Amino acid sequence: MNMLFIYALTGAGLFCLGLYALIVYVHLLRKILAINIMGSGVFLVLVSLALRSGNAQPDPVPHAMVITGIVVAISATALALMLMLKVTIATGKAELPNSKKVE
């Protein structure tokens, strides 16, 4: 088992964990955190795809995509947190109005 496989497997695991949390939890902050975990999994898979065998230099394109993705993820998280605050102020709860409660 090489490092490429470990990175890709960990990234896929993080994505699945985030997807599970996104589906199961109702609270909006948990959903935002789940989306960030899913994004981290995708970033890890992209970094693993950039690795090459031997002494070759890694591919710079996936690294640039990850750096751009981090900036976009931070901006999207800030926007999502602001929208969550608006929902909380309007409804008194950090949940969407028609969501079903699951423990």
PDB file of N, CA and C in Angstrom:
ATOM      1  N   MET A   1       0.854  -1.177   0.000  1.00  0.00           N
ATOM      2  CA  MET A   1       0.000   0.000   0.000  1.00  0.00           C
ATOM      3  C   MET A   1       0.899   1.240   0.000  1.00  0.00           C
ATOM      4  N   ASN A   2       0.752   2.071  -1.012  1.00  0.00           N
ATOM      5  CA  ASN A   2       1.600   3.259  -1.090  1.00  0.00           C
ATOM      6  C   ASN A   2       0.855   4.499  -0.597  1.00  0.00           C
ATOM      7  N   MET A   3       1.573   5.615  -0.559  1.00  0.00           N
ATOM      8  CA  MET A   3       1.005   6.856  -0.018  1.00  0.00           C
ATOM      9  C   MET A   3      -0.149   7.379  -0.870  1.00  0.00           C
ATOM     10  N   LEU A   4      -0.065   7.171  -2.169  1.00  0.00           N
ATOM     11  CA  LEU A   4      -1.142   7.616  -3.062  1.00  0.00           C
ATOM     12  C   LEU A   4      -2.462   6.959  -2.680  1.00  0.00           C
ATOM     13  N   PHE A   5      -2.407   5.668  -2.436  1.00  0.00           N
ATOM     14  CA  PHE A   5      -3.620   4.939  -2.079  1.00  0.00           C
ATOM     15  C   PHE A   5      -4.141   5.372  -0.715  1.00  0.00           C
ATOM     16  N   ILE A   6      -3.244   5.615   0.234  1.00  0.00           N
ATOM     17  CA  ILE A   6      -3.673   6.037   1.581  1.00  0.00           C
ATOM     18  C   ILE A   6      -4.338   7.412   1.521  1.00  0.00           C
ATOM     19  N   TYR A   7      -3.746   8.342   0.768  1.00  0.00           N
ATOM     20  CA  TYR A   7      -4.349   9.677   0.630  1.00  0.00           C
ATOM     21  C   TYR A   7      -5.721   9.591  -0.040  1.00  0.00           C
ATOM     22  N   ALA A   8      -5.810   8.832  -1.109  1.00  0.00           N
ATOM     23  CA  ALA A   8      -7.083   8.726  -1.830  1.00  0.00           C
ATOM     24  C   ALA A   8      -8.145   8.048  -0.970  1.00  0.00           C
ATOM     25  N   LEU A   9      -7.756   7.016  -0.245  1.00  0.00           N
ATOM     26  CA  LEU A   9      -8.711   6.317   0.616  1.00  0.00           C
ATOM     27  C   LEU A   9      -9.177   7.215   1.761  1.00  0.00           C
ATOM     28  N   THR A  10      -8.261   7.962   2.349  1.00  0.00           N
ATOM     29  CA  THR A  10      -8.627   8.891   3.425  1.00  0.00           C
ATOM     30  C   THR A  10      -9.544   9.989   2.895  1.00  0.00           C
ATOM     31  N   GLY A  11      -9.251  10.498   1.705  1.00  0.00           N
ATOM     32  CA  GLY A  11     -10.104  11.520   1.100  1.00  0.00           C
ATOM     33  C   GLY A  11     -11.504  11.003   0.824  1.00  0.00           C
ATOM     34  N   ALA A  12     -11.596   9.782   0.325  1.00  0.00           N
ATOM     35  CA  ALA A  12     -12.912   9.191   0.074  1.00  0.00           C
ATOM     36  C   ALA A  12     -13.661   8.967   1.387  1.00  0.00           C
ATOM     37  N   GLY A  13     -12.933   8.554   2.425  1.00  0.00           N
ATOM     38  CA  GLY A  13     -13.565   8.374   3.739  1.00  0.00           C
ATOM     39  C   GLY A  13     -14.090   9.681   4.304  1.00  0.00           C
ATOM     40  N   LEU A  14     -13.302  10.747   4.174  1.00  0.00           N
ATOM     41  CA  LEU A  14     -13.756  12.057   4.655  1.00  0.00           C
ATOM     42  C   LEU A  14     -14.983  12.524   3.888  1.00  0.00           C
ATOM     43  N   PHE A  15     -14.993  12.297   2.581  1.00  0.00           N
ATOM     44  CA  PHE A  15     -16.148  12.699   1.776  1.00  0.00           C
ATOM     45  C   PHE A  15     -17.400  11.947   2.214  1.00  0.00           C
ATOM     46  N   CYS A  16     -17.274  10.648   2.425  1.00  0.00           N
ATOM     47  CA  CYS A  16     -18.434   9.846   2.850  1.00  0.00           C
ATOM     48  C   CYS A  16     -18.905  10.269   4.244  1.00  0.00           C
ATOM     49  N   LEU A  17     -17.973  10.541   5.144  1.00  0.00           N
ATOM     50  CA  LEU A  17     -18.341  10.994   6.487  1.00  0.00           C
ATOM     51  C   LEU A  17     -19.093  12.324   6.433  1.00  0.00           C
ATOM     52  N   GLY A  18     -18.604  13.246   5.610  1.00  0.00           N
ATOM     53  CA  GLY A  18     -19.279  14.533   5.459  1.00  0.00           C
ATOM     54  C   GLY A  18     -20.644  14.399   4.821  1.00  0.00           C
ATOM     55  N   LEU A  19     -20.747  13.512   3.831  1.00  0.00           N
ATOM     56  CA  LEU A  19     -22.045  13.291   3.179  1.00  0.00           C
ATOM     57  C   LEU A  19     -23.050  12.700   4.161  1.00  0.00           C
ATOM     58  N   TYR A  20     -22.602  11.786   4.994  1.00  0.00           N
ATOM     59  CA  TYR A  20     -23.485  11.202   6.002  1.00  0.00           C
ATOM     60  C   TYR A  20     -23.986  12.283   6.966  1.00  0.00           C
ATOM     61  N   ALA A  21     -23.068  13.117   7.451  1.00  0.00           N
ATOM     62  CA  ALA A  21     -23.456  14.178   8.387  1.00  0.00           C
ATOM     63  C   ALA A  21     -24.372  15.200   7.723  1.00  0.00           C
ATOM     64  N   LEU A  22     -24.141  15.474   6.455  1.00  0.00           N
ATOM     65  CA  LEU A  22     -24.992  16.418   5.733  1.00  0.00           C
ATOM     66  C   LEU A  22     -26.419  15.907   5.620  1.00  0.00           C
ATOM     67  N   ILE A  23     -26.577  14.614   5.437  1.00  0.00           N
ATOM     68  CA  ILE A  23     -27.909  14.036   5.285  1.00  0.00           C
ATOM     69  C   ILE A  23     -28.601  13.877   6.627  1.00  0.00           C
ATOM     70  N   VAL A  24     -27.875  13.443   7.645  1.00  0.00           N
ATOM     71  CA  VAL A  24     -28.489  13.061   8.915  1.00  0.00           C
ATOM     72  C   VAL A  24     -28.849  14.263   9.786  1.00  0.00           C
ATOM     73  N   TYR A  25     -27.961  15.224   9.918  1.00  0.00           N
ATOM     74  CA  TYR A  25     -28.175  16.299  10.886  1.00  0.00           C
ATOM     75  C   TYR A  25     -29.056  17.413  10.328  1.00  0.00           C
ATOM     76  N   VAL A  26     -29.839  18.011  11.199  1.00  0.00           N
ATOM     77  CA  VAL A  26     -30.759  19.079  10.824  1.00  0.00           C
ATOM     78  C   VAL A  26     -30.150  20.449  11.095  1.00  0.00           C
ATOM     79  N   HIS A  27     -29.336  20.545  12.147  1.00  0.00           N
ATOM     80  CA  HIS A  27     -28.758  21.832  12.542  1.00  0.00           C
ATOM     81  C   HIS A  27     -27.871  22.373  11.417  1.00  0.00           C
ATOM     82  N   LEU A  28     -28.048  23.640  11.089  1.00  0.00           N
ATOM     83  CA  LEU A  28     -27.355  24.211   9.937  1.00  0.00           C
ATOM     84  C   LEU A  28     -25.853  24.307  10.133  1.00  0.00           C
ATOM     85  N   LEU A  29     -25.389  24.574  11.357  1.00  0.00           N
ATOM     86  CA  LEU A  29     -23.943  24.646  11.586  1.00  0.00           C
ATOM     87  C   LEU A  29     -23.293  23.290  11.333  1.00  0.00           C
ATOM     88  N   ARG A  30     -23.951  22.219  11.742  1.00  0.00           N
ATOM     89  CA  ARG A  30     -23.418  20.881  11.473  1.00  0.00           C
ATOM     90  C   ARG A  30     -23.394  20.586   9.975  1.00  0.00           C
ATOM     91  N   LYS A  31     -24.409  21.083   9.258  1.00  0.00           N
ATOM     92  CA  LYS A  31     -24.422  20.890   7.812  1.00  0.00           C
ATOM     93  C   LYS A  31     -23.274  21.653   7.151  1.00  0.00           C
ATOM     94  N   ILE A  32     -22.996  22.862   7.634  1.00  0.00           N
ATOM     95  CA  ILE A  32     -21.890  23.644   7.079  1.00  0.00           C
ATOM     96  C   ILE A  32     -20.557  22.941   7.349  1.00  0.00           C
ATOM     97  N   LEU A  33     -20.392  22.423   8.561  1.00  0.00           N
ATOM     98  CA  LEU A  33     -19.168  21.684   8.882  1.00  0.00           C
ATOM     99  C   LEU A  33     -19.055  20.420   8.030  1.00  0.00           C
ATOM    100  N   ALA A  34     -20.181  19.761   7.780  1.00  0.00           N
ATOM    101  CA  ALA A  34     -20.159  18.558   6.945  1.00  0.00           C
ATOM    102  C   ALA A  34     -19.715  18.883   5.523  1.00  0.00           C
ATOM    103  N   ILE A  35     -20.182  19.996   4.997  1.00  0.00           N
ATOM    104  CA  ILE A  35     -19.770  20.396   3.652  1.00  0.00           C
ATOM    105  C   ILE A  35     -18.275  20.691   3.621  1.00  0.00           C
ATOM    106  N   ASN A  36     -17.757  21.323   4.682  1.00  0.00           N
ATOM    107  CA  ASN A  36     -16.319  21.585   4.741  1.00  0.00           C
ATOM    108  C   ASN A  36     -15.513  20.294   4.830  1.00  0.00           C
ATOM    109  N   ILE A  37     -16.021  19.301   5.557  1.00  0.00           N
ATOM    110  CA  ILE A  37     -15.325  18.009   5.635  1.00  0.00           C
ATOM    111  C   ILE A  37     -15.327  17.321   4.272  1.00  0.00           C
ATOM    112  N   MET A  38     -16.463  17.414   3.567  1.00  0.00           N
ATOM    113  CA  MET A  38     -16.523  16.845   2.220  1.00  0.00           C
ATOM    114  C   MET A  38     -15.512  17.530   1.298  1.00  0.00           C
ATOM    115  N   GLY A  39     -15.401  18.837   1.407  1.00  0.00           N
ATOM    116  CA  GLY A  39     -14.433  19.579   0.594  1.00  0.00           C
ATOM    117  C   GLY A  39     -13.000  19.182   0.918  1.00  0.00           C
ATOM    118  N   SER A  40     -12.723  18.962   2.198  1.00  0.00           N
ATOM    119  CA  SER A  40     -11.378  18.531   2.581  1.00  0.00           C
ATOM    120  C   SER A  40     -11.056  17.165   1.995  1.00  0.00           C
ATOM    121  N   GLY A  41     -12.047  16.290   1.939  1.00  0.00           N
ATOM    122  CA  GLY A  41     -11.848  14.986   1.317  1.00  0.00           C
ATOM    123  C   GLY A  41     -11.521  15.106  -0.165  1.00  0.00           C
ATOM    124  N   VAL A  42     -12.223  15.999  -0.836  1.00  0.00           N
ATOM    125  CA  VAL A  42     -11.953  16.207  -2.261  1.00  0.00           C
ATOM    126  C   VAL A  42     -10.552  16.779  -2.454  1.00  0.00           C
ATOM    127  N   PHE A  43     -10.160  17.700  -1.582  1.00  0.00           N
ATOM    128  CA  PHE A  43      -8.812  18.274  -1.689  1.00  0.00           C
ATOM    129  C   PHE A  43      -7.752  17.198  -1.497  1.00  0.00           C
ATOM    130  N   LEU A  44      -7.989  16.294  -0.554  1.00  0.00           N
ATOM    131  CA  LEU A  44      -7.018  15.234  -0.299  1.00  0.00           C
ATOM    132  C   LEU A  44      -6.909  14.285  -1.491  1.00  0.00           C
ATOM    133  N   VAL A  45      -8.028  13.993  -2.126  1.00  0.00           N
ATOM    134  CA  VAL A  45      -7.985  13.141  -3.322  1.00  0.00           C
ATOM    135  C   VAL A  45      -7.233  13.844  -4.445  1.00  0.00           C
ATOM    136  N   LEU A  46      -7.459  15.152  -4.606  1.00  0.00           N
ATOM    137  CA  LEU A  46      -6.745  15.887  -5.655  1.00  0.00           C
ATOM    138  C   LEU A  46      -5.244  15.908  -5.396  1.00  0.00           C
ATOM    139  N   VAL A  47      -4.849  16.081  -4.143  1.00  0.00           N
ATOM    140  CA  VAL A  47      -3.419  16.075  -3.824  1.00  0.00           C
ATOM    141  C   VAL A  47      -2.826  14.700  -4.090  1.00  0.00           C
ATOM    142  N   SER A  48      -3.589  13.653  -3.787  1.00  0.00           N
ATOM    143  CA  SER A  48      -3.074  12.307  -4.047  1.00  0.00           C
ATOM    144  C   SER A  48      -2.939  12.056  -5.547  1.00  0.00           C
ATOM    145  N   LEU A  49      -3.812  12.649  -6.344  1.00  0.00           N
ATOM    146  CA  LEU A  49      -3.712  12.482  -7.794  1.00  0.00           C
ATOM    147  C   LEU A  49      -2.505  13.212  -8.364  1.00  0.00           C
ATOM    148  N   ALA A  50      -2.020  14.231  -7.652  1.00  0.00           N
ATOM    149  CA  ALA A  50      -0.870  14.989  -8.135  1.00  0.00           C
ATOM    150  C   ALA A  50       0.434  14.246  -7.913  1.00  0.00           C
ATOM    151  N   LEU A  51       0.443  13.295  -6.992  1.00  0.00           N
ATOM    152  CA  LEU A  51       1.677  12.556  -6.724  1.00  0.00           C
ATOM    153  C   LEU A  51       2.015  11.652  -7.899  1.00  0.00           C
ATOM    154  N   ARG A  52       3.286  11.568  -8.180  1.00  0.00           N
ATOM    155  CA  ARG A  52       3.755  10.685  -9.233  1.00  0.00           C
ATOM    156  C   ARG A  52       4.750   9.719  -8.619  1.00  0.00           C
ATOM    157  N   SER A  53       4.891   8.600  -9.262  1.00  0.00           N
ATOM    158  CA  SER A  53       5.820   7.607  -8.730  1.00  0.00           C
ATOM    159  C   SER A  53       7.261   8.003  -9.050  1.00  0.00           C
ATOM    160  N   GLY A  54       8.163   7.462  -8.280  1.00  0.00           N
ATOM    161  CA  GLY A  54       9.578   7.725  -8.514  1.00  0.00           C
ATOM    162  C   GLY A  54       9.997   9.083  -7.984  1.00  0.00           C
ATOM    163  N   ASN A  55      11.005   9.642  -8.623  1.00  0.00           N
ATOM    164  CA  ASN A  55      11.534  10.936  -8.178  1.00  0.00           C
ATOM    165  C   ASN A  55      10.991  12.100  -8.995  1.00  0.00           C
ATOM    166  N   ALA A  56       9.932  11.892  -9.766  1.00  0.00           N
ATOM    167  CA  ALA A  56       9.359  12.955 -10.595  1.00  0.00           C
ATOM    168  C   ALA A  56       8.671  13.997  -9.723  1.00  0.00           C
ATOM    169  N   GLN A  57       8.660  15.215 -10.225  1.00  0.00           N
ATOM    170  CA  GLN A  57       7.992  16.305  -9.522  1.00  0.00           C
ATOM    171  C   GLN A  57       6.482  16.093  -9.571  1.00  0.00           C
ATOM    172  N   PRO A  58       5.753  16.489  -8.514  1.00  0.00           N
ATOM    173  CA  PRO A  58       4.294  16.365  -8.547  1.00  0.00           C
ATOM    174  C   PRO A  58       3.678  17.296  -9.588  1.00  0.00           C
ATOM    175  N   ASP A  59       2.499  16.919 -10.066  1.00  0.00           N
ATOM    176  CA  ASP A  59       1.789  17.723 -11.055  1.00  0.00           C
ATOM    177  C   ASP A  59       1.286  19.000 -10.381  1.00  0.00           C
ATOM    178  N   PRO A  60       1.615  20.184 -10.911  1.00  0.00           N
ATOM    179  CA  PRO A  60       1.217  21.420 -10.229  1.00  0.00           C
ATOM    180  C   PRO A  60      -0.256  21.799 -10.423  1.00  0.00           C
ATOM    181  N   VAL A  61      -0.919  21.247 -11.424  1.00  0.00           N
ATOM    182  CA  VAL A  61      -2.305  21.646 -11.694  1.00  0.00           C
ATOM    183  C   VAL A  61      -3.250  21.246 -10.562  1.00  0.00           C
ATOM    184  N   PRO A  62      -3.211  19.998 -10.073  1.00  0.00           N
ATOM    185  CA  PRO A  62      -4.092  19.684  -8.929  1.00  0.00           C
ATOM    186  C   PRO A  62      -3.776  20.514  -7.686  1.00  0.00           C
ATOM    187  N   HIS A  63      -2.507  20.850  -7.480  1.00  0.00           N
ATOM    188  CA  HIS A  63      -2.171  21.692  -6.328  1.00  0.00           C
ATOM    189  C   HIS A  63      -2.781  23.080  -6.473  1.00  0.00           C
ATOM    190  N   ALA A  64      -2.741  23.636  -7.684  1.00  0.00           N
ATOM    191  CA  ALA A  64      -3.357  24.939  -7.918  1.00  0.00           C
ATOM    192  C   ALA A  64      -4.873  24.865  -7.729  1.00  0.00           C
ATOM    193  N   MET A  65      -5.457  23.746  -8.152  1.00  0.00           N
ATOM    194  CA  MET A  65      -6.906  23.577  -7.958  1.00  0.00           C
ATOM    195  C   MET A  65      -7.254  23.513  -6.469  1.00  0.00           C
ATOM    196  N   VAL A  66      -6.408  22.862  -5.687  1.00  0.00           N
ATOM    197  CA  VAL A  66      -6.664  22.766  -4.244  1.00  0.00           C
ATOM    198  C   VAL A  66      -6.544  24.136  -3.586  1.00  0.00           C
ATOM    199  N   ILE A  67      -5.536  24.902  -3.953  1.00  0.00           N
ATOM    200  CA  ILE A  67      -5.373  26.238  -3.369  1.00  0.00           C
ATOM    201  C   ILE A  67      -6.563  27.124  -3.726  1.00  0.00           C
ATOM    202  N   THR A  68      -6.992  27.076  -4.984  1.00  0.00           N
ATOM    203  CA  THR A  68      -8.172  27.835  -5.391  1.00  0.00           C
ATOM    204  C   THR A  68      -9.410  27.339  -4.652  1.00  0.00           C
ATOM    205  N   GLY A  69      -9.519  26.031  -4.495  1.00  0.00           N
ATOM    206  CA  GLY A  69     -10.661  25.464  -3.784  1.00  0.00           C
ATOM    207  C   GLY A  69     -10.716  25.869  -2.328  1.00  0.00           C
ATOM    208  N   ILE A  70      -9.550  25.995  -1.696  1.00  0.00           N
ATOM    209  CA  ILE A  70      -9.517  26.434  -0.295  1.00  0.00           C
ATOM    210  C   ILE A  70     -10.053  27.853  -0.176  1.00  0.00           C
ATOM    211  N   VAL A  71      -9.655  28.723  -1.089  1.00  0.00           N
ATOM    212  CA  VAL A  71     -10.140  30.110  -1.058  1.00  0.00           C
ATOM    213  C   VAL A  71     -11.654  30.150  -1.274  1.00  0.00           C
ATOM    214  N   VAL A  72     -12.135  29.375  -2.242  1.00  0.00           N
ATOM    215  CA  VAL A  72     -13.571  29.338  -2.516  1.00  0.00           C
ATOM    216  C   VAL A  72     -14.323  28.749  -1.319  1.00  0.00           C
ATOM    217  N   ALA A  73     -13.753  27.720  -0.690  1.00  0.00           N
ATOM    218  CA  ALA A  73     -14.418  27.094   0.456  1.00  0.00           C
ATOM    219  C   ALA A  73     -14.525  28.056   1.636  1.00  0.00           C
ATOM    220  N   ILE A  74     -13.498  28.848   1.857  1.00  0.00           N
ATOM    221  CA  ILE A  74     -13.552  29.822   2.953  1.00  0.00           C
ATOM    222  C   ILE A  74     -14.634  30.870   2.674  1.00  0.00           C
ATOM    223  N   SER A  75     -14.694  31.340   1.442  1.00  0.00           N
ATOM    224  CA  SER A  75     -15.712  32.332   1.083  1.00  0.00           C
ATOM    225  C   SER A  75     -17.115  31.744   1.183  1.00  0.00           C
ATOM    226  N   ALA A  76     -17.293  30.524   0.712  1.00  0.00           N
ATOM    227  CA  ALA A  76     -18.613  29.893   0.774  1.00  0.00           C
ATOM    228  C   ALA A  76     -19.022  29.617   2.222  1.00  0.00           C
ATOM    229  N   THR A  77     -18.050  29.267   3.063  1.00  0.00           N
ATOM    230  CA  THR A  77     -18.366  29.040   4.472  1.00  0.00           C
ATOM    231  C   THR A  77     -18.799  30.334   5.145  1.00  0.00           C
ATOM    232  N   ALA A  78     -18.113  31.425   4.843  1.00  0.00           N
ATOM    233  CA  ALA A  78     -18.509  32.714   5.414  1.00  0.00           C
ATOM    234  C   ALA A  78     -19.919  33.097   4.976  1.00  0.00           C
ATOM    235  N   LEU A  79     -20.239  32.886   3.703  1.00  0.00           N
ATOM    236  CA  LEU A  79     -21.587  33.177   3.205  1.00  0.00           C
ATOM    237  C   LEU A  79     -22.623  32.275   3.873  1.00  0.00           C
ATOM    238  N   ALA A  80     -22.304  30.991   4.015  1.00  0.00           N
ATOM    239  CA  ALA A  80     -23.244  30.055   4.648  1.00  0.00           C
ATOM    240  C   ALA A  80     -23.477  30.408   6.108  1.00  0.00           C
ATOM    241  N   LEU A  81     -22.426  30.813   6.815  1.00  0.00           N
ATOM    242  CA  LEU A  81     -22.599  31.208   8.210  1.00  0.00           C
ATOM    243  C   LEU A  81     -23.472  32.456   8.323  1.00  0.00           C
ATOM    244  N   MET A  82     -23.291  33.380   7.403  1.00  0.00           N
ATOM    245  CA  MET A  82     -24.118  34.592   7.420  1.00  0.00           C
ATOM    246  C   MET A  82     -25.582  34.240   7.148  1.00  0.00           C
ATOM    247  N   LEU A  83     -25.818  33.346   6.189  1.00  0.00           N
ATOM    248  CA  LEU A  83     -27.192  32.933   5.917  1.00  0.00           C
ATOM    249  C   LEU A  83     -27.785  32.162   7.091  1.00  0.00           C
ATOM    250  N   MET A  84     -26.958  31.373   7.785  1.00  0.00           N
ATOM    251  CA  MET A  84     -27.438  30.658   8.964  1.00  0.00           C
ATOM    252  C   MET A  84     -27.853  31.641  10.056  1.00  0.00           C
ATOM    253  N   LEU A  85     -27.076  32.702  10.228  1.00  0.00           N
ATOM    254  CA  LEU A  85     -27.441  33.711  11.225  1.00  0.00           C
ATOM    255  C   LEU A  85     -28.758  34.392  10.856  1.00  0.00           C
ATOM    256  N   LYS A  86     -28.965  34.669   9.577  1.00  0.00           N
ATOM    257  CA  LYS A  86     -30.226  35.279   9.137  1.00  0.00           C
ATOM    258  C   LYS A  86     -31.407  34.354   9.420  1.00  0.00           C
ATOM    259  N   VAL A  87     -31.242  33.057   9.154  1.00  0.00           N
ATOM    260  CA  VAL A  87     -32.310  32.093   9.434  1.00  0.00           C
ATOM    261  C   VAL A  87     -32.571  32.007  10.926  1.00  0.00           C
ATOM    262  N   THR A  88     -31.498  32.027  11.716  1.00  0.00           N
ATOM    263  CA  THR A  88     -31.647  31.956  13.169  1.00  0.00           C
ATOM    264  C   THR A  88     -32.379  33.179  13.705  1.00  0.00           C
ATOM    265  N   ILE A  89     -32.070  34.339  13.194  1.00  0.00           N
ATOM    266  CA  ILE A  89     -32.747  35.562  13.635  1.00  0.00           C
ATOM    267  C   ILE A  89     -34.219  35.543  13.210  1.00  0.00           C
ATOM    268  N   ALA A  90     -34.488  35.074  12.010  1.00  0.00           N
ATOM    269  CA  ALA A  90     -35.857  35.079  11.495  1.00  0.00           C
ATOM    270  C   ALA A  90     -36.749  34.033  12.154  1.00  0.00           C
ATOM    271  N   THR A  91     -36.199  32.830  12.413  1.00  0.00           N
ATOM    272  CA  THR A  91     -37.042  31.741  12.920  1.00  0.00           C
ATOM    273  C   THR A  91     -36.790  31.394  14.381  1.00  0.00           C
ATOM    274  N   GLY A  92     -35.671  31.849  14.946  1.00  0.00           N
ATOM    275  CA  GLY A  92     -35.341  31.509  16.323  1.00  0.00           C
ATOM    276  C   GLY A  92     -34.618  30.185  16.461  1.00  0.00           C
ATOM    277  N   LYS A  93     -34.447  29.440  15.368  1.00  0.00           N
ATOM    278  CA  LYS A  93     -33.728  28.173  15.390  1.00  0.00           C
ATOM    279  C   LYS A  93     -32.755  28.132  14.211  1.00  0.00           C
ATOM    280  N   ALA A  94     -31.660  27.409  14.400  1.00  0.00           N
ATOM    281  CA  ALA A  94     -30.680  27.255  13.322  1.00  0.00           C
ATOM    282  C   ALA A  94     -31.004  26.021  12.500  1.00  0.00           C
ATOM    283  N   GLU A  95     -32.253  25.923  12.083  1.00  0.00           N
ATOM    284  CA  GLU A  95     -32.714  24.810  11.256  1.00  0.00           C
ATOM    285  C   GLU A  95     -33.583  25.366  10.147  1.00  0.00           C
ATOM    286  N   LEU A  96     -33.653  24.646   9.073  1.00  0.00           N
ATOM    287  CA  LEU A  96     -34.556  25.061   8.017  1.00  0.00           C
ATOM    288  C   LEU A  96     -35.989  24.797   8.459  1.00  0.00           C
ATOM    289  N   PRO A  97     -36.935  25.634   8.079  1.00  0.00           N
ATOM    290  CA  PRO A  97     -38.293  25.531   8.610  1.00  0.00           C
ATOM    291  C   PRO A  97     -38.998  24.208   8.329  1.00  0.00           C
ATOM    292  N   ASN A  98     -38.747  23.566   7.212  1.00  0.00           N
ATOM    293  CA  ASN A  98     -39.475  22.342   6.881  1.00  0.00           C
ATOM    294  C   ASN A  98     -38.635  21.088   7.057  1.00  0.00           C
ATOM    295  N   SER A  99     -37.563  21.149   7.845  1.00  0.00           N
ATOM    296  CA  SER A  99     -36.716  19.977   8.029  1.00  0.00           C
ATOM    297  C   SER A  99     -37.248  19.111   9.159  1.00  0.00           C
ATOM    298  N   LYS A 100     -37.090  17.793   8.999  1.00  0.00           N
ATOM    299  CA  LYS A 100     -37.536  16.852  10.015  1.00  0.00           C
ATOM    300  C   LYS A 100     -36.417  16.618  11.008  1.00  0.00           C
ATOM    301  N   LYS A 101     -36.770  16.471  12.259  1.00  0.00           N
ATOM    302  CA  LYS A 101     -35.789  16.306  13.325  1.00  0.00           C
ATOM    303  C   LYS A 101     -35.341  14.845  13.399  1.00  0.00           C
ATOM    304  N   VAL A 102     -34.016  14.618  13.374  1.00  0.00           N
ATOM    305  CA  VAL A 102     -33.422  13.301  13.532  1.00  0.00           C
ATOM    306  C   VAL A 102     -32.353  13.418  14.597  1.00  0.00           C
ATOM    307  N   GLU A 103     -32.353  12.532  15.543  1.00  0.00           N
ATOM    308  CA  GLU A 103     -31.332  12.566  16.606  1.00  0.00           C
ATOM    309  C   GLU A 103     -30.054  12.001  16.127  1.00  0.00           C
TER     310      GLU A 103
END
